[in-house]
Coordinates of C-alpha atoms in Angstrom, one line a residue:
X521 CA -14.7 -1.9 -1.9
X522 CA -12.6 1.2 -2.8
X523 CA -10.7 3.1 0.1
X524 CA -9.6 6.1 -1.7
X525 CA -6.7 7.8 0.1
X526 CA -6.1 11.8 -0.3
X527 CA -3.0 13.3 1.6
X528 CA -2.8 17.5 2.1
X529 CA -2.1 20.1 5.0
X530 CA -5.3 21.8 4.3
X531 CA -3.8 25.1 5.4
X532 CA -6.7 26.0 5.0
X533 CA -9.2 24.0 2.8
X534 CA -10.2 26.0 -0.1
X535 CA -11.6 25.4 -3.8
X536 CA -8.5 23.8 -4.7
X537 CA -8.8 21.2 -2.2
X538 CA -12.6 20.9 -3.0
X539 CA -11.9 20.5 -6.7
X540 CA -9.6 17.7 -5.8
X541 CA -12.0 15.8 -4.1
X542 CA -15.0 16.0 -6.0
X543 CA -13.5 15.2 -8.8
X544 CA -12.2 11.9 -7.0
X545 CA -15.6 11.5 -5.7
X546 CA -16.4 11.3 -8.9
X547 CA -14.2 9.0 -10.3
X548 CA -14.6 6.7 -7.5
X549 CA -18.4 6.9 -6.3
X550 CA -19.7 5.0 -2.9
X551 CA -15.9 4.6 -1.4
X552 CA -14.4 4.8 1.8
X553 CA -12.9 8.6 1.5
X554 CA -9.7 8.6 3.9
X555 CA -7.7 12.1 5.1
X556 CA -4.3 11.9 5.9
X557 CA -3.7 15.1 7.6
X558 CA -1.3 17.3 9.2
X559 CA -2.1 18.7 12.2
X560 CA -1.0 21.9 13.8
X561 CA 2.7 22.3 11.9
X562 CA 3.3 22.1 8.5
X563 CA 5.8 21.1 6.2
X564 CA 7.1 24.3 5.8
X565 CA 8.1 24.4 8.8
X566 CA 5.3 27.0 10.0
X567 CA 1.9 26.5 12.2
X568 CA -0.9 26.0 10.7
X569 CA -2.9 29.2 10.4
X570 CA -6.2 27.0 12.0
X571 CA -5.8 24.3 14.6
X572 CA -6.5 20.4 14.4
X573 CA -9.5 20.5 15.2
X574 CA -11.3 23.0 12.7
X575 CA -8.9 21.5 10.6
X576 CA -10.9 18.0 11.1
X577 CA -14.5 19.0 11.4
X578 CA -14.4 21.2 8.0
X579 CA -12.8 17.4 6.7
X580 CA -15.9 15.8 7.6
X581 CA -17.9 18.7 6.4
X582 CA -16.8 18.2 3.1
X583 CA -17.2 14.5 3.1
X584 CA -14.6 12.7 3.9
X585 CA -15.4 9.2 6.6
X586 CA -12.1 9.1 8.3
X587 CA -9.2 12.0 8.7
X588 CA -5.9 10.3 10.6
X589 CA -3.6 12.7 12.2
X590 CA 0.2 12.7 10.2
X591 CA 2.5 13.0 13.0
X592 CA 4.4 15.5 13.7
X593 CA 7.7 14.2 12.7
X594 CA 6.7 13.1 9.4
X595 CA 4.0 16.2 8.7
X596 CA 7.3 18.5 9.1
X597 CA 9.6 16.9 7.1
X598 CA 10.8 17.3 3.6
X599 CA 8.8 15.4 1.0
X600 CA 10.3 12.1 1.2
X601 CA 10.0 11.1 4.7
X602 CA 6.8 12.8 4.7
X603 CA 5.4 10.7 2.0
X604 CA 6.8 7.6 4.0
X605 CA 5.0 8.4 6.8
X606 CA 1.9 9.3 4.9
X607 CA 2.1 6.2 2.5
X608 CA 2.3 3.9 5.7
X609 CA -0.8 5.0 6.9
X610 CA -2.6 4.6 4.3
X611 CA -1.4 1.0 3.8
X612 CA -2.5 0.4 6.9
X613 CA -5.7 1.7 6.3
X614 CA -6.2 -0.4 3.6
X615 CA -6.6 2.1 1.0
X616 CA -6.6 0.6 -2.1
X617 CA -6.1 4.4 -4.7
X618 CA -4.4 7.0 -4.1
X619 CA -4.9 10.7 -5.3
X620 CA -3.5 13.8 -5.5
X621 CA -2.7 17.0 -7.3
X622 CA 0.4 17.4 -9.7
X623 CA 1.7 20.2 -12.2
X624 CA 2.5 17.8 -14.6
X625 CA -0.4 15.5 -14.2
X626 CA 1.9 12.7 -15.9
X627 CA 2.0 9.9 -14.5
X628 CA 4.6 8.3 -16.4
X629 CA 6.7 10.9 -16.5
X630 CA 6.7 10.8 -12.6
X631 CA 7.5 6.8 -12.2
X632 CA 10.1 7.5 -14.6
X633 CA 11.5 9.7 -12.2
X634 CA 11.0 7.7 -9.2
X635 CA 12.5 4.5 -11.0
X636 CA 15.6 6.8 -11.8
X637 CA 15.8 7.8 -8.3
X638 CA 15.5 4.0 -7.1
X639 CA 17.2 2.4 -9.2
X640 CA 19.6 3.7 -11.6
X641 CA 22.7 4.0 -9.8
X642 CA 24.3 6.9 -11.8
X643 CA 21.7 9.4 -10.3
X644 CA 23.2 9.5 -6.6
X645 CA 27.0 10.1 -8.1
X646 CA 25.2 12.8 -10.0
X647 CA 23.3 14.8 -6.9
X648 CA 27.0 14.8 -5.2
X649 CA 28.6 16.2 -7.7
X650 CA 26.1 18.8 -7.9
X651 CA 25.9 19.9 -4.3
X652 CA 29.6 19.5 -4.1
X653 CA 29.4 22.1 -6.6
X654 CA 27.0 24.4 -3.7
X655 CA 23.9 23.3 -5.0
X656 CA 21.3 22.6 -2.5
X657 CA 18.8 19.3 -2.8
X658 CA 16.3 20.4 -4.5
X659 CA 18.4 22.0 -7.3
X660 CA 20.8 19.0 -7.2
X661 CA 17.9 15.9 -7.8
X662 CA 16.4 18.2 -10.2
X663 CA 20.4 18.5 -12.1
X664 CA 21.2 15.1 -11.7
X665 CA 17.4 14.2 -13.7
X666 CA 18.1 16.5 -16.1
X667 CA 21.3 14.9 -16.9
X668 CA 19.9 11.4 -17.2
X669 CA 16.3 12.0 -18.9
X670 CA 16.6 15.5 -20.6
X671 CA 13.7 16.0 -18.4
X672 CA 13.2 18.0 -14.9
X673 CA 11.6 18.1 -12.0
X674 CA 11.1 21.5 -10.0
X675 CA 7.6 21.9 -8.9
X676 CA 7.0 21.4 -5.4
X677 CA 3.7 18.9 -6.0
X678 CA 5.3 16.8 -8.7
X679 CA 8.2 16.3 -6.5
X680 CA 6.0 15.0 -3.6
X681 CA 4.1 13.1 -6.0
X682 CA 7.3 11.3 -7.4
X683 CA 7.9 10.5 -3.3
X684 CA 4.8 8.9 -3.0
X685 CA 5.3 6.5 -5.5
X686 CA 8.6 5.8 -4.6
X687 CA 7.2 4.9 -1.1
X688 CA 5.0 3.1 -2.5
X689 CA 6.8 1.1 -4.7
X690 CA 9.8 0.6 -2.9
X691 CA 7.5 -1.0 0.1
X692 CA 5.5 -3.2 -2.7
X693 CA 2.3 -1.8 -1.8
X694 CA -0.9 -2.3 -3.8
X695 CA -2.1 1.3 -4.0
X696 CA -2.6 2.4 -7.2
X697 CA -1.9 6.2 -7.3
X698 CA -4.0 8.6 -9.5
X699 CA -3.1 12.0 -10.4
X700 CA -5.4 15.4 -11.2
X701 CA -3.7 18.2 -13.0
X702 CA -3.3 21.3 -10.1
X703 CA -4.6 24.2 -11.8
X704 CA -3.2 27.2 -9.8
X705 CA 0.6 27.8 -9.0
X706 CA 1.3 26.4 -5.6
X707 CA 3.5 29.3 -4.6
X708 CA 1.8 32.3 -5.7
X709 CA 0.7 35.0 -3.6
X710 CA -1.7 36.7 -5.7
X711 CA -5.8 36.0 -5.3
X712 CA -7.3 34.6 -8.1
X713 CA -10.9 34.7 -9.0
X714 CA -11.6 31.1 -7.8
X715 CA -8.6 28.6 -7.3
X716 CA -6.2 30.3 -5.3
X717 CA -3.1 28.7 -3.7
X718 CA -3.1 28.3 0.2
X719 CA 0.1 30.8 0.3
X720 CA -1.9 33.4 -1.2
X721 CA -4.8 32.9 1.0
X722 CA -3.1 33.0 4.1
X723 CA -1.7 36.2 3.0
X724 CA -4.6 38.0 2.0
X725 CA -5.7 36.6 5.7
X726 CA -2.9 38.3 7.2
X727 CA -3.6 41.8 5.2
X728 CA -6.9 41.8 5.8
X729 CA -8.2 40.6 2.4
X730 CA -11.7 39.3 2.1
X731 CA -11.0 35.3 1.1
X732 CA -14.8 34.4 0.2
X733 CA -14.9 33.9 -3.2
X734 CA -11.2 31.5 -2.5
X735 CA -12.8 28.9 -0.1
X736 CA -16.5 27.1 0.5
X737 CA -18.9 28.8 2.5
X738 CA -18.4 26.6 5.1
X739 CA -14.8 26.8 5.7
X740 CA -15.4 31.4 6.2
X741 CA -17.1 30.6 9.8
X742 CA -13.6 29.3 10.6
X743 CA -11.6 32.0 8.8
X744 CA -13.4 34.0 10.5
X745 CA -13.0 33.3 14.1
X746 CA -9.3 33.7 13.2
X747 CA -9.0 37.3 11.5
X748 CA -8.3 39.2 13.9
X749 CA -5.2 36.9 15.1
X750 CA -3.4 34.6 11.8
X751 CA -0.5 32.8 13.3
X752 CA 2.5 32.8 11.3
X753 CA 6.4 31.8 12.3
X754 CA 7.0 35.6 13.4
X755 CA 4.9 35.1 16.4
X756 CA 6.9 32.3 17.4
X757 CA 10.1 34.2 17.2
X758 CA 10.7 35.9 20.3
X759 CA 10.5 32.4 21.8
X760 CA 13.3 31.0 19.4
X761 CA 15.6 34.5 20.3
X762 CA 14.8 33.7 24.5
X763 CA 16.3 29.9 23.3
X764 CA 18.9 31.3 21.1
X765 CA 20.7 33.3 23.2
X766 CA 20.3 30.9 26.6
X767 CA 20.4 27.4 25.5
X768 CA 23.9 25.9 25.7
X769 CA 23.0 22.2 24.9
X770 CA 25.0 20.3 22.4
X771 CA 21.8 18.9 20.8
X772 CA 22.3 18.6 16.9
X773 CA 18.8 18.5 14.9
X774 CA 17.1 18.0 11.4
X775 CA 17.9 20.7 8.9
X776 CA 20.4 22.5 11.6
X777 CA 23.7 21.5 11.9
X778 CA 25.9 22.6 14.8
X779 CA 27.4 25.1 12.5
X780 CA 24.2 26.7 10.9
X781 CA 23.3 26.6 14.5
X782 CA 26.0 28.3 16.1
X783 CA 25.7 31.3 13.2
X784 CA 21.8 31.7 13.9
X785 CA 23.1 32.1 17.7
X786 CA 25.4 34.7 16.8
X787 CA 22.9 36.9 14.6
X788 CA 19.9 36.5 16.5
X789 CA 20.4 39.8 18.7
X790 CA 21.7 41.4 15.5
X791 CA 18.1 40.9 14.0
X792 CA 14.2 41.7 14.7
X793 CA 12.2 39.7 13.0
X794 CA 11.9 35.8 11.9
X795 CA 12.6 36.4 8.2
X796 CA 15.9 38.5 9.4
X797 CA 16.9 35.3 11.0
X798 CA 17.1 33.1 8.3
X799 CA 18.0 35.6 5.8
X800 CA 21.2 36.3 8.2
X801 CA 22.3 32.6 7.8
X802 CA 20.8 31.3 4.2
X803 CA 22.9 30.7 1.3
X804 CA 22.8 29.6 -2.4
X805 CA 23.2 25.4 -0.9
X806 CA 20.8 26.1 2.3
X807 CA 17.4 27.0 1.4
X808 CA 15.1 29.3 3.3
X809 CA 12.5 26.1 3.9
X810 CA 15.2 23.7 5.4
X811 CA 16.5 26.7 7.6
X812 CA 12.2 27.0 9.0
X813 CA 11.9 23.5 9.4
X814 CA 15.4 23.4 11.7
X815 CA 14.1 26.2 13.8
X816 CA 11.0 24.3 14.3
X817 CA 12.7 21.4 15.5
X818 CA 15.1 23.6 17.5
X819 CA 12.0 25.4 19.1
X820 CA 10.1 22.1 19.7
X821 CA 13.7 20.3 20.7
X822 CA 13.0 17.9 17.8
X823 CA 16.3 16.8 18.2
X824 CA 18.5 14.7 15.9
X825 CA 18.4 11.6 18.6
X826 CA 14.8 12.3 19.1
X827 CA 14.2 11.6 15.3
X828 CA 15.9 8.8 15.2
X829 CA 14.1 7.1 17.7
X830 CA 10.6 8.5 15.9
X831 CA 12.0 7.2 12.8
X832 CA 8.9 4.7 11.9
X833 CA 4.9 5.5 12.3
X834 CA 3.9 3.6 15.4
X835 CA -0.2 4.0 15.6
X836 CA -2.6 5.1 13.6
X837 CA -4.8 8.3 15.4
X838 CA -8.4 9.0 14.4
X839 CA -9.6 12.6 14.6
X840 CA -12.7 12.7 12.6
X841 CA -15.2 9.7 11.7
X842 CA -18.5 9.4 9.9
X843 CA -20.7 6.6 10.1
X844 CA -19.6 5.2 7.0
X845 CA -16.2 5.5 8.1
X846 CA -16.8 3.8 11.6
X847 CA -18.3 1.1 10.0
X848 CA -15.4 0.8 7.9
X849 CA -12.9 1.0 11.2
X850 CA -14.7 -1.8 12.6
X851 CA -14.3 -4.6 9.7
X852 CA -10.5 -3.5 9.7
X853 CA -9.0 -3.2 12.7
X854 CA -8.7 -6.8 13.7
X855 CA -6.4 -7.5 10.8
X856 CA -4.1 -3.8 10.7
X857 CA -1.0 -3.8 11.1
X858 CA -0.7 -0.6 13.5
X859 CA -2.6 -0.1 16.7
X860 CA -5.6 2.7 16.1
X861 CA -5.8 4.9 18.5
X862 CA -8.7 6.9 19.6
X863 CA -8.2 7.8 23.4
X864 CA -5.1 10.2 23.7
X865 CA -2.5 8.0 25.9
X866 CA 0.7 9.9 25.6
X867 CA 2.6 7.4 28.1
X868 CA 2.5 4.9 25.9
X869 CA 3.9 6.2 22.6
X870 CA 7.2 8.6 22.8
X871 CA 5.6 9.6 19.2
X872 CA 2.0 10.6 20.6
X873 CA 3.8 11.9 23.8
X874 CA 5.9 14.5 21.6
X875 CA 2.4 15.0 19.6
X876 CA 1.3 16.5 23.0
X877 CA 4.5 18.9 23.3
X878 CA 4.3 20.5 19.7
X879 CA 0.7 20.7 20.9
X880 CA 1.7 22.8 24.3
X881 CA 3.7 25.0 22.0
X882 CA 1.7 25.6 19.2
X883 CA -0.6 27.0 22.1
X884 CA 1.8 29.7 23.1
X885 CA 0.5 31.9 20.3
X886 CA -3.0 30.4 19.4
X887 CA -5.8 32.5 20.6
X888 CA -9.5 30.9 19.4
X889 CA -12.5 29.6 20.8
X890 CA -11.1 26.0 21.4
X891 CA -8.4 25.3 23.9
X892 CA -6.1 23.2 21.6
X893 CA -4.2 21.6 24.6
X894 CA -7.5 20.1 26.5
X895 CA -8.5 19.1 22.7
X896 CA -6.1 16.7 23.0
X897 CA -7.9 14.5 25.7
X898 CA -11.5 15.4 25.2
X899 CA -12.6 16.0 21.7
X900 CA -10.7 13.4 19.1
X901 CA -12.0 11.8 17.5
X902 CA -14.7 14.2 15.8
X903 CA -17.8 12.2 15.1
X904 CA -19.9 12.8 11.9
X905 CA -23.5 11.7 12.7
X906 CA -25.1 11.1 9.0
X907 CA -28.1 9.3 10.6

């Protein structure tokens, strides 16, 4: 049997997303389709513009049997650790392919990279040299490639494409990963007339645009309960100034040194909005993303102890299940290698526990027909009746 593994943020679903899946439905008829998914942050460092649970039922809606929750310190980090996390999961799933979108849609190309990165030892030398030189990480991986290969890579999907099969490779794990050429640009904020990037959608959300002809019809209903009230990062910020400028821990955390720290509490009463913020404090070496993602650890207290000690997935968590997918669960579980969890239990998992607090926080601001903080108890996992 085929477990076919897909791995997104659906922030939010749209034709993109559906494009990907089909044609992996396609190329792998009658599987076991598995979601890895974040829930209610994002890699970005920004909450997701629909909650967990919408998130989840529009998974099932558009056919996948089981959608597992990527915790939150892994669904928040930059692309490697993220695709450890995610690549765990799905090993302990038992998924057996693995697909996802790429600008490059060569696979070659990318385990070229990702043998480069693992094991030639000339490329490490080469990304400090280059962010000696002020370079930040990105730029510097992307140098030190360059250098070795003649070849690049920039583009936000290859590069978490090339961490996936370095996690999987690196662990020795029979997935075999399968790419589909992404055909709109990931960063864009312009509408087009079909494929559209999540950025852009999520902006025309915020202006007001009509989305329709960006998403399937049933992912508007959800869109639509949220119109009136798109959370982004800015709504968050007057609880980061109230930290800011009254918290005077010690704490060090990911992507915030107790420098970049210290100079984010020094401008924040200079400033008035969230962009200010880390425009106030970025430079050529720190990029905009790593400065979000450190001020969502700093507002969750993610701290740099706390990561440590969350450094390894510890359960898998169910949120949505179809029949198929159940059926599937049960043949499994006796033999996987991470505990499943179904029933929320926060006391024993420090991991599932902090879940709950990014939860409580991503509540703050969230204002929608579902209490996302009783959700948490009560409604996971989301069963698919197909009967």
């Amino acid at each position: 049997m085929k477990v076919v593994g897909i791995i997104a943020e659906f922030n939010p679903f749209h034709n993109g997303h559906m494009y990907l899946f089909n044609k992996t439905k396609k190329m792998f008829p009658d599987a076991i389709y598995v979601l890895i998914m974040s829930g209610n942050f994002t890699q970005r460092g920004e909450p997701s513009i629909l909650d967990k649970r919408s998130k989840t039922e529009i998974a099932l809606k558009a056919g996948f049997d089981l959608v597992v929750e990527l915790p939150f310190p892994f669904a928040t980090a930059s692309s490697d650790a993220f695709a450890d996390g995610a690549i765990k999961l799905a090993h302990a799933l038992g998924v057996t392919d693995l697909v996802f979108g790429s600008e490059s849609d060569d696979l070659t190309y990318l385990e070229e990279m990702t043998d480069i990165e693992l094991y030639d030892k000339s490329f490490d030398s080469l990304v400090r040299v280059y962010l000696a030189s002020g370079l930040n990480y990105p730029s510097a991986r992307s140098q030190a490639f360059t250098d070795i290969t003649g070849k690049s890579i920039s583009l936000p999907n290859d590069i978490l494409a090339s961490s996936y099969l370095k996690a999987i490779k690196k662990n020795n794990y029979s997935i075999t990963a399968h790419s589909i050429k992404r055909t709109n640009d990931y960063n864009s904020n312009q509408l087009e007339e079909n494929i559209s990037s999540a950025s852009s959608i999520r902006k025309a959300l915020i202006d007001g645009n009509n989305i329709s002809a960006q998403v399937p019809d049933f992912v508007i209903p959800y869109l639509e309960s949220i119109e009136n009230k798109v959370i982004t990062n800015d709504d968050y910020f007057k609880y980061l100034k109230y930290k800011l400028i009254t918290d005077n821990n010690d704490n060090s955390y990911p992507s915030l040194d107790k420098s970049l720290l210290n100079k984010l509490k020094k401008n924040i009463t200079k400033v008035t909005s969230y962009d200010e913020l880390i425009n106030s404090v970025k430079t050529k070496n720190i990029t905009y993303r790593k400065i979000a993602r450190g001020l969502l650890y700093y507002l969750c207290d993610f701290t740099t102890d706390a990561r440590n000690k969350m450094s390894d997935i510890t359960y898998i968590r169910i949120l949505g299940i179809s029949d198929n997918g159940r059926n599937y669960l049960n043949k499994i579980k006796k033999d996987c290698s991470l505990p499943i969890i179904s029933k929320f239990t926060r006391e024993k998992d420090n991991m599932l526990a902090f879940e709950y607090k990014t939860t409580v926080i991503y509540s703050l601001e969230y204002n929608n027909k579902y209490n996302v903080i009783d959700d948490e108890f009560k409604i996971f996992p989301i069963r698919k009746d197909e009967k």
